Amino acid sequence: MKVIATSIPDVKIVEASVFGDDRGFFMETWNQRKFDEDVAGEKTLFVQDNHSKSQKGTLRGLHYQSENTQGKLVRVVSGEVYDVVVDIRRVSPTYGQWFGTYLSSENKRQLWVPKGFAHGFYVTSDTAEFVYKCTDYYNSGAEVSIKWDDEILNIQWPIVQSEKLSLSERDQNGIKFDGVEYV
């Protein structure tokens, strides 16, 4: 397993060792000891796995939970997305900064999104299947969506102007970043 630092120190890209031959490949996608030591730097307990499938042009996010805050280890098992995280920890030196990277079934990269970050992704392939491990349970009553195109954040999404952007109603009505109340 290779851990790659990002522009936000707590956010990490994880590259699994992939062993392949003419039959296919094998890779270890999760190892508690390696993750705790090399990625999170602390004991991490995942309690829920999620799997979504989305069409090209779908943008999901930017989401976080105000209660039952979640760390997430995310990856794409089919297709490609542009994945974005935003630091919403007011006491952090990287507060308000964002990081984006491509995750795909081809590059097999995973992204560690610690607690205190809003998360979202944009589907760049025809379809994409996205899986993630969460450190706390989903709480629909505590979910918050930040406006994906917030002017303060100025996220550089790789949206092609000729493509139809697909957003949920919740994401269309996301709050402005200056309205975020995460400590």
XYZ file of N, CA and C in Angstrom:
549
model
N 0.842 -1.173 0.000
C 0.000 0.000 0.000
C 0.891 1.242 0.000
N 0.557 2.172 -0.893
C 1.282 3.432 -0.987
C 0.339 4.546 -0.557
N 0.790 5.424 0.333
C -0.005 6.549 0.802
C 0.587 7.820 0.208
N -0.268 8.608 -0.442
C 0.170 9.822 -1.119
C -0.425 11.028 -0.399
N 0.449 11.950 -0.009
C 0.004 13.175 0.650
C -0.709 14.069 -0.361
N -1.633 14.889 0.149
C -2.339 15.856 -0.689
C -2.060 17.259 -0.164
N -2.661 18.251 -0.794
C -2.475 19.641 -0.366
C -3.131 19.923 0.989
N -3.992 19.014 1.442
C -4.579 19.110 2.784
C -4.035 17.925 3.581
N -3.167 18.168 4.573
C -2.434 17.089 5.238
C -3.251 15.903 5.752
N -4.480 16.105 6.232
C -5.253 14.990 6.779
C -5.927 14.133 5.710
N -6.013 14.640 4.491
C -6.622 13.919 3.374
C -5.518 13.151 2.652
N -5.749 11.856 2.413
C -4.721 11.009 1.807
C -5.278 10.219 0.624
N -4.429 10.036 -0.382
C -4.732 9.116 -1.475
C -4.072 7.799 -1.128
N -4.797 6.703 -1.297
C -4.282 5.378 -0.981
C -4.239 4.562 -2.266
N -3.054 4.071 -2.594
C -2.898 3.192 -3.751
C -2.574 1.794 -3.251
N -3.445 0.875 -3.563
C -3.210 -0.515 -3.177
C -2.162 -1.123 -4.102
N -1.464 -2.122 -3.604
C -0.576 -2.900 -4.467
C -1.455 -3.820 -5.298
N -1.296 -3.752 -6.612
C -2.108 -4.542 -7.523
C -1.220 -5.604 -8.153
N -1.655 -6.845 -8.057
C -0.921 -7.974 -8.630
C -1.762 -8.543 -9.763
N -1.253 -8.399 -10.982
C -2.039 -8.831 -12.125
C -1.273 -9.726 -13.071
N -2.035 -10.501 -13.821
C -1.487 -11.307 -14.902
C -2.570 -11.437 -15.967
N -2.391 -12.353 -16.905
C -3.347 -12.475 -18.004
C -4.736 -12.943 -17.546
N -4.864 -13.398 -16.306
C -6.166 -13.830 -15.775
C -6.957 -12.691 -15.153
N -6.274 -11.609 -14.807
C -6.917 -10.492 -14.125
C -5.991 -9.888 -13.087
N -6.532 -9.499 -11.952
C -5.710 -8.895 -10.901
C -6.237 -9.246 -9.517
N -5.376 -8.984 -8.514
C -5.731 -9.097 -7.100
C -5.184 -7.864 -6.415
N -5.976 -7.309 -5.491
C -5.480 -6.211 -4.654
C -6.181 -6.253 -3.304
N -5.438 -5.895 -2.282
C -6.004 -5.776 -0.943
C -6.552 -4.360 -0.820
N -7.863 -4.220 -0.634
C -8.471 -2.894 -0.568
C -8.591 -2.357 0.854
N -8.441 -3.228 1.827
C -8.602 -2.795 3.217
C -7.756 -3.639 4.128
N -7.030 -3.015 5.037
C -6.253 -3.690 6.064
C -6.263 -2.759 7.275
N -6.920 -3.168 8.355
C -7.096 -2.303 9.530
C -5.764 -1.775 10.065
N -4.813 -2.651 10.275
C -3.537 -2.233 10.865
C -2.817 -1.217 9.972
N -2.715 -1.508 8.677
C -2.030 -0.590 7.754
C -2.758 0.741 7.664
N -4.089 0.695 7.616
C -4.851 1.929 7.520
C -4.639 2.794 8.758
N -4.781 2.206 9.937
C -4.620 2.957 11.185
C -3.229 3.569 11.292
N -2.207 2.805 10.943
C -0.831 3.270 11.080
C -0.415 4.230 9.968
N -0.731 3.901 8.732
C -0.178 4.632 7.590
C -1.082 5.729 7.033
N -2.391 5.635 7.262
C -3.312 6.597 6.662
C -3.921 7.505 7.727
N -4.715 6.953 8.642
C -5.448 7.762 9.623
C -4.567 8.229 10.773
N -3.568 7.451 11.105
C -2.716 7.809 12.234
C -3.350 7.554 13.579
N -4.490 6.868 13.582
C -5.196 6.532 14.823
C -6.111 5.347 14.552
N -6.608 4.759 15.609
C -7.541 3.645 15.485
C -8.823 4.136 14.821
N -9.219 3.458 13.766
C -10.409 3.842 13.009
C -11.354 2.651 12.947
N -12.625 2.911 13.203
C -13.625 1.859 13.134
C -14.640 2.223 12.062
N -14.769 1.378 11.060
C -15.783 1.578 10.030
C -17.007 0.764 10.410
N -18.189 1.385 10.294
C -19.429 0.734 10.733
C -20.441 0.548 9.612
N -20.185 1.141 8.454
C -21.161 1.072 7.370
C -20.447 1.177 6.027
N -20.851 0.334 5.069
C -20.363 0.425 3.693
C -21.526 0.845 2.805
N -21.255 1.721 1.839
C -22.271 2.191 0.898
C -21.783 1.975 -0.532
N -22.736 1.853 -1.453
C -22.421 1.633 -2.862
C -23.460 2.403 -3.674
N -22.998 3.267 -4.587
C -23.937 4.006 -5.433
C -23.542 3.854 -6.894
N -24.506 4.021 -7.766
C -24.252 4.023 -9.204
C -24.864 5.296 -9.757
N -24.115 5.993 -10.610
C -24.571 7.269 -11.153
C -24.229 7.359 -12.630
N -25.019 8.160 -13.332
C -24.831 8.396 -14.760
C -23.874 9.565 -14.987
N -23.302 9.628 -16.188
C -22.421 10.724 -16.580
C -23.126 12.058 -16.344
N -22.381 13.022 -15.833
C -22.933 14.348 -15.575
C -23.581 14.505 -14.215
N -23.652 13.419 -13.427
C -24.224 13.500 -12.082
C -23.204 14.114 -11.137
N -23.643 15.090 -10.366
C -22.806 15.678 -9.326
C -23.514 15.441 -8.004
N -22.836 14.764 -7.091
C -23.371 14.484 -5.755
C -22.509 15.224 -4.739
N -23.132 16.096 -3.970
C -22.380 16.802 -2.942
C -22.564 18.302 -3.091
N -21.969 18.941 -2.209
C -20.972 18.597 -1.199
C -21.674 18.283 0.123
N -21.512 17.075 0.636
C -22.274 16.604 1.792
C -21.406 16.438 3.041
N -22.039 16.657 4.182
C -21.475 16.284 5.478
C -22.632 16.101 6.443
N -22.359 15.516 7.593
C -23.364 15.362 8.644
C -22.967 16.237 9.823
N -23.928 17.020 10.326
C -23.655 17.895 11.468
C -23.621 17.110 12.779
N -24.243 15.926 12.789
C -24.165 14.973 13.901
C -23.753 13.644 13.288
N -23.273 12.724 14.105
C -22.799 11.438 13.575
C -21.798 11.690 12.451
N -20.845 12.570 12.713
C -19.883 12.938 11.680
C -19.141 11.695 11.185
N -18.864 11.691 9.900
C -18.298 10.503 9.274
C -16.942 10.773 8.637
N -16.006 9.844 8.870
C -14.832 9.727 8.022
C -15.204 8.731 6.947
N -14.635 8.876 5.752
C -14.989 7.981 4.644
C -13.735 7.571 3.883
N -13.676 6.300 3.558
C -12.657 5.790 2.641
C -13.410 5.450 1.363
N -13.135 6.183 0.283
C -13.941 6.084 -0.937
C -13.118 5.558 -2.110
N -13.815 4.863 -3.037
C -13.176 4.396 -4.262
C -14.226 4.122 -5.325
N -13.777 4.031 -6.539
C -14.642 3.749 -7.682
C -14.324 2.344 -8.176
N -15.346 1.518 -8.328
C -15.143 0.139 -8.789
C -15.510 -0.030 -10.260
N -16.171 0.966 -10.838
C -16.514 0.938 -12.255
C -16.659 2.381 -12.720
N -15.929 2.758 -13.770
C -16.027 4.109 -14.303
C -15.037 5.069 -13.675
N -15.400 6.374 -13.711
C -14.500 7.417 -13.216
C -15.301 8.591 -12.663
N -14.788 9.172 -11.583
C -15.362 10.390 -11.010
C -14.242 11.374 -10.695
N -14.626 12.641 -10.604
C -13.749 13.659 -10.039
C -14.252 13.856 -8.619
N -13.425 13.529 -7.647
C -13.808 13.519 -6.242
C -13.259 14.768 -5.549
N -14.091 15.408 -4.737
C -13.715 16.660 -4.073
C -14.009 16.593 -2.583
N -13.085 17.110 -1.791
C -13.294 17.277 -0.353
C -13.017 18.736 0.012
N -13.764 19.237 1.002
C -13.602 20.607 1.480
C -13.437 20.559 2.988
N -12.398 21.209 3.485
C -12.165 21.274 4.929
C -13.162 22.254 5.541
N -14.045 21.751 6.415
C -15.043 22.614 7.071
C -14.771 22.756 8.572
N -13.580 22.370 8.994
C -13.203 22.495 10.414
C -12.723 23.923 10.661
N -13.530 24.711 11.344
C -13.208 26.134 11.545
C -11.852 26.372 12.217
N -11.411 25.450 13.041
C -10.138 25.631 13.751
C -8.942 25.099 12.955
N -9.150 24.654 11.740
C -8.091 24.069 10.927
C -7.346 25.136 10.118
N -6.024 24.983 9.973
C -5.279 25.921 9.120
C -5.650 25.796 7.634
N -6.336 24.714 7.259
C -6.756 24.545 5.865
C -8.275 24.724 5.707
N -8.891 25.388 6.689
C -10.332 25.650 6.643
C -10.693 26.344 5.326
N -11.729 25.823 4.659
C -12.198 26.423 3.413
C -11.433 26.000 2.176
N -10.375 25.228 2.353
C -9.616 24.751 1.190
C -10.236 23.460 0.676
N -10.079 23.229 -0.624
C -10.614 22.019 -1.241
C -9.488 21.275 -1.952
N -9.729 19.990 -2.122
C -8.811 19.134 -2.871
C -9.652 18.267 -3.791
N -9.210 18.103 -5.015
C -9.918 17.260 -5.964
C -8.963 16.314 -6.677
N -9.460 15.118 -6.990
C -8.659 14.124 -7.698
C -9.584 13.182 -8.453
N -9.044 12.571 -9.484
C -9.811 11.569 -10.216
C -9.647 10.210 -9.540
N -10.760 9.543 -9.329
C -10.788 8.163 -8.847
C -11.446 7.338 -9.939
N -10.871 6.175 -10.239
C -11.445 5.355 -11.306
C -11.173 3.877 -11.072
N -11.911 3.069 -11.801
C -11.653 1.628 -11.748
C -10.295 1.340 -12.374
N -9.837 2.217 -13.232
C -8.538 2.045 -13.895
C -7.378 2.340 -12.937
N -7.415 3.484 -12.231
C -6.289 3.826 -11.350
C -6.385 3.163 -9.980
N -7.563 2.643 -9.632
C -7.783 1.883 -8.391
C -7.397 2.657 -7.123
N -7.366 3.962 -7.201
C -7.026 4.780 -6.037
C -8.216 4.887 -5.086
N -7.894 5.070 -3.804
C -8.887 5.348 -2.778
C -8.545 6.701 -2.173
N -9.538 7.353 -1.598
C -9.312 8.643 -0.961
C -9.830 8.574 0.466
N -8.998 8.982 1.417
C -9.395 9.068 2.820
C -9.926 10.473 3.072
N -11.202 10.534 3.469
C -11.891 11.781 3.784
C -12.173 11.759 5.284
N -11.355 12.434 6.092
C -11.569 12.393 7.547
C -12.829 13.138 7.968
N -13.227 12.942 9.217
C -14.317 13.725 9.799
C -13.962 15.206 9.649
N -14.985 16.028 9.466
C -14.741 17.464 9.359
C -14.556 17.943 7.932
N -14.927 17.093 6.975
C -14.813 17.467 5.566
C -16.142 17.237 4.868
N -16.499 18.171 4.003
C -17.619 17.956 3.092
C -17.065 17.185 1.900
N -17.917 16.372 1.284
C -17.461 15.479 0.215
C -18.452 15.472 -0.933
N -17.926 15.384 -2.134
C -18.778 15.271 -3.303
C -18.008 14.711 -4.477
N -18.741 14.303 -5.518
C -18.073 13.830 -6.726
C -18.912 14.100 -7.957
N -18.207 14.170 -9.101
C -18.820 14.413 -10.396
C -18.442 13.260 -11.317
N -19.438 12.640 -11.949
C -19.207 11.469 -12.792
C -18.749 11.909 -14.181
N -17.561 11.449 -14.578
C -16.980 11.824 -15.876
C -17.081 10.709 -16.915
N -17.394 9.498 -16.492
C -17.559 8.373 -17.417
C -19.052 8.162 -17.686
N -19.393 7.247 -18.588
C -20.808 7.002 -18.903
C -21.612 6.644 -17.658
N -21.066 5.798 -16.810
C -21.622 5.484 -15.498
C -20.446 5.293 -14.545
N -20.725 5.353 -13.273
C -19.695 5.086 -12.265
C -20.345 4.434 -11.055
N -19.660 3.427 -10.520
C -20.074 2.812 -9.262
C -19.055 3.210 -8.207
N -19.585 3.764 -7.122
C -18.793 4.405 -6.083
C -19.060 3.673 -4.775
N -18.015 3.254 -4.078
C -18.188 2.573 -2.796
C -17.418 3.326 -1.712
N -17.971 3.291 -0.503
C -17.268 3.953 0.586
C -17.579 3.310 1.918
N -16.547 3.301 2.735
C -16.627 2.825 4.102
C -16.800 4.061 4.996
N -17.696 3.988 5.968
C -17.998 5.140 6.824
C -17.719 4.815 8.288
N -17.242 5.822 9.019
C -16.908 5.630 10.433
C -18.089 5.863 11.364
N -19.220 6.316 10.841
C -20.435 6.443 11.639
C -21.626 6.174 10.730
N -22.766 5.971 11.344
C -23.964 5.627 10.599
C -24.571 6.854 9.920
N -25.245 6.617 8.826
C -25.945 7.681 8.103
C -27.080 8.217 8.968
N -27.181 9.536 9.029
C -28.220 10.216 9.794
C -28.861 11.245 8.868
N -29.980 10.884 8.255
C -30.615 11.758 7.264
C -31.008 13.112 7.854
N -31.355 13.141 9.134
C -31.738 14.393 9.771
C -30.588 15.344 10.012
N -29.365 14.852 9.913
C -28.191 15.685 10.162
C -27.388 15.965 8.891
N -27.897 15.490 7.751
C -27.140 15.690 6.512
C -27.306 17.116 6.003
N -26.179 17.698 5.593
C -26.140 19.062 5.082
C -25.492 19.025 3.707
N -25.996 19.832 2.797
C -25.416 19.953 1.465
C -24.955 21.390 1.262
N -23.676 21.547 0.962
C -23.109 22.856 0.634
C -23.243 23.047 -0.873
N -23.550 24.239 -1.286
C -23.702 24.552 -2.702
C -22.437 24.145 -3.465
N -22.592 23.285 -4.453
C -21.462 22.722 -5.195
C -20.662 23.784 -5.949
N -21.317 24.891 -6.305
C -20.646 25.942 -7.069
C -20.478 27.220 -6.249
N -20.311 27.060 -4.943
C -20.149 28.195 -4.044
C -18.988 29.078 -4.504
N -19.225 30.369 -4.577
C -18.221 31.315 -5.071
C -17.002 31.410 -4.161
N -17.197 31.283 -2.862
C -16.066 31.354 -1.933
C -15.127 30.172 -2.148
N -15.694 28.970 -2.297
C -14.868 27.769 -2.485
C -14.218 27.746 -3.865
N -14.926 28.191 -4.897
C -14.416 28.240 -6.260
C -13.796 26.913 -6.714
N -14.538 25.840 -6.515
C -14.054 24.512 -6.915
C -14.027 24.417 -8.440
N -12.949 23.908 -8.963
C -12.764 23.785 -10.408
C -13.227 22.403 -10.876
N -14.542 22.193 -10.900
C -15.101 20.934 -11.368
C -14.825 20.786 -12.867
N -14.521 19.588 -13.348
C -14.249 19.385 -14.783
C -15.534 19.182 -15.598
N -16.464 20.098 -15.428
C -17.768 19.980 -16.091
C -17.649 20.467 -17.528
N -18.112 19.651 -18.459
C -18.130 20.010 -19.864
C -19.423 20.785 -20.117
N -19.301 21.984 -20.648
C -20.462 22.865 -20.820
C -21.588 22.242 -21.636
N -21.237 21.375 -22.593
C -22.263 20.784 -23.456
C -23.022 19.641 -22.777
N -22.530 19.179 -21.637
C -23.194 18.082 -20.927
C -24.276 18.613 -19.984
N -25.308 17.820 -19.831
C -26.367 18.166 -18.887
C -25.909 17.776 -17.482
N -25.926 18.727 -16.573
C -25.559 18.482 -15.183
C -26.776 17.939 -14.446
N -26.605 16.842 -13.721
C -27.700 16.222 -12.983
C -27.442 16.362 -11.490
N -28.352 17.068 -10.812
C -28.245 17.327 -9.374
C -29.543 16.913 -8.688
N -29.426 16.433 -7.450
C -30.629 16.184 -6.655
C -31.216 17.528 -6.237
N -32.460 17.502 -5.803
C -33.099 18.732 -5.318
C -32.331 19.296 -4.122
N -31.895 18.410 -3.242
C -31.132 18.846 -2.062
C -29.850 19.557 -2.475
N -29.150 19.028 -3.481
C -27.907 19.651 -3.919
C -28.160 20.942 -4.691
N -29.265 21.028 -5.405
C -29.627 22.275 -6.091
C -29.869 23.389 -5.079
N -30.350 23.009 -3.879
C -30.687 23.981 -2.845
C -29.676 24.003 -1.705
N -28.433 23.626 -1.983
C -27.405 23.600 -0.948
C -27.171 24.967 -0.328
N -26.639 24.954 0.895
C -26.345 26.203 1.598
C -25.012 26.776 1.112
N -24.836 28.068 1.321
C -23.559 28.707 0.987
C -22.517 28.295 2.027
N -21.276 28.305 1.597
C -20.197 27.885 2.487
C -20.150 28.735 3.745
N -20.426 30.025 3.648
C -20.370 30.865 4.856
C -21.484 30.536 5.843
N -22.423 29.665 5.465
C -23.459 29.211 6.367
C -23.144 27.916 7.079
N -21.976 27.345 6.809
C -21.573 26.072 7.413
C -21.331 26.264 8.898
N -21.904 25.360 9.724
C -21.792 25.465 11.178
C -21.067 24.274 11.783
N -20.061 23.772 11.115
C -19.287 22.649 11.635
C -18.137 23.179 12.472
N -17.900 22.607 13.642
C -16.821 23.088 14.524
C -15.545 22.338 14.213
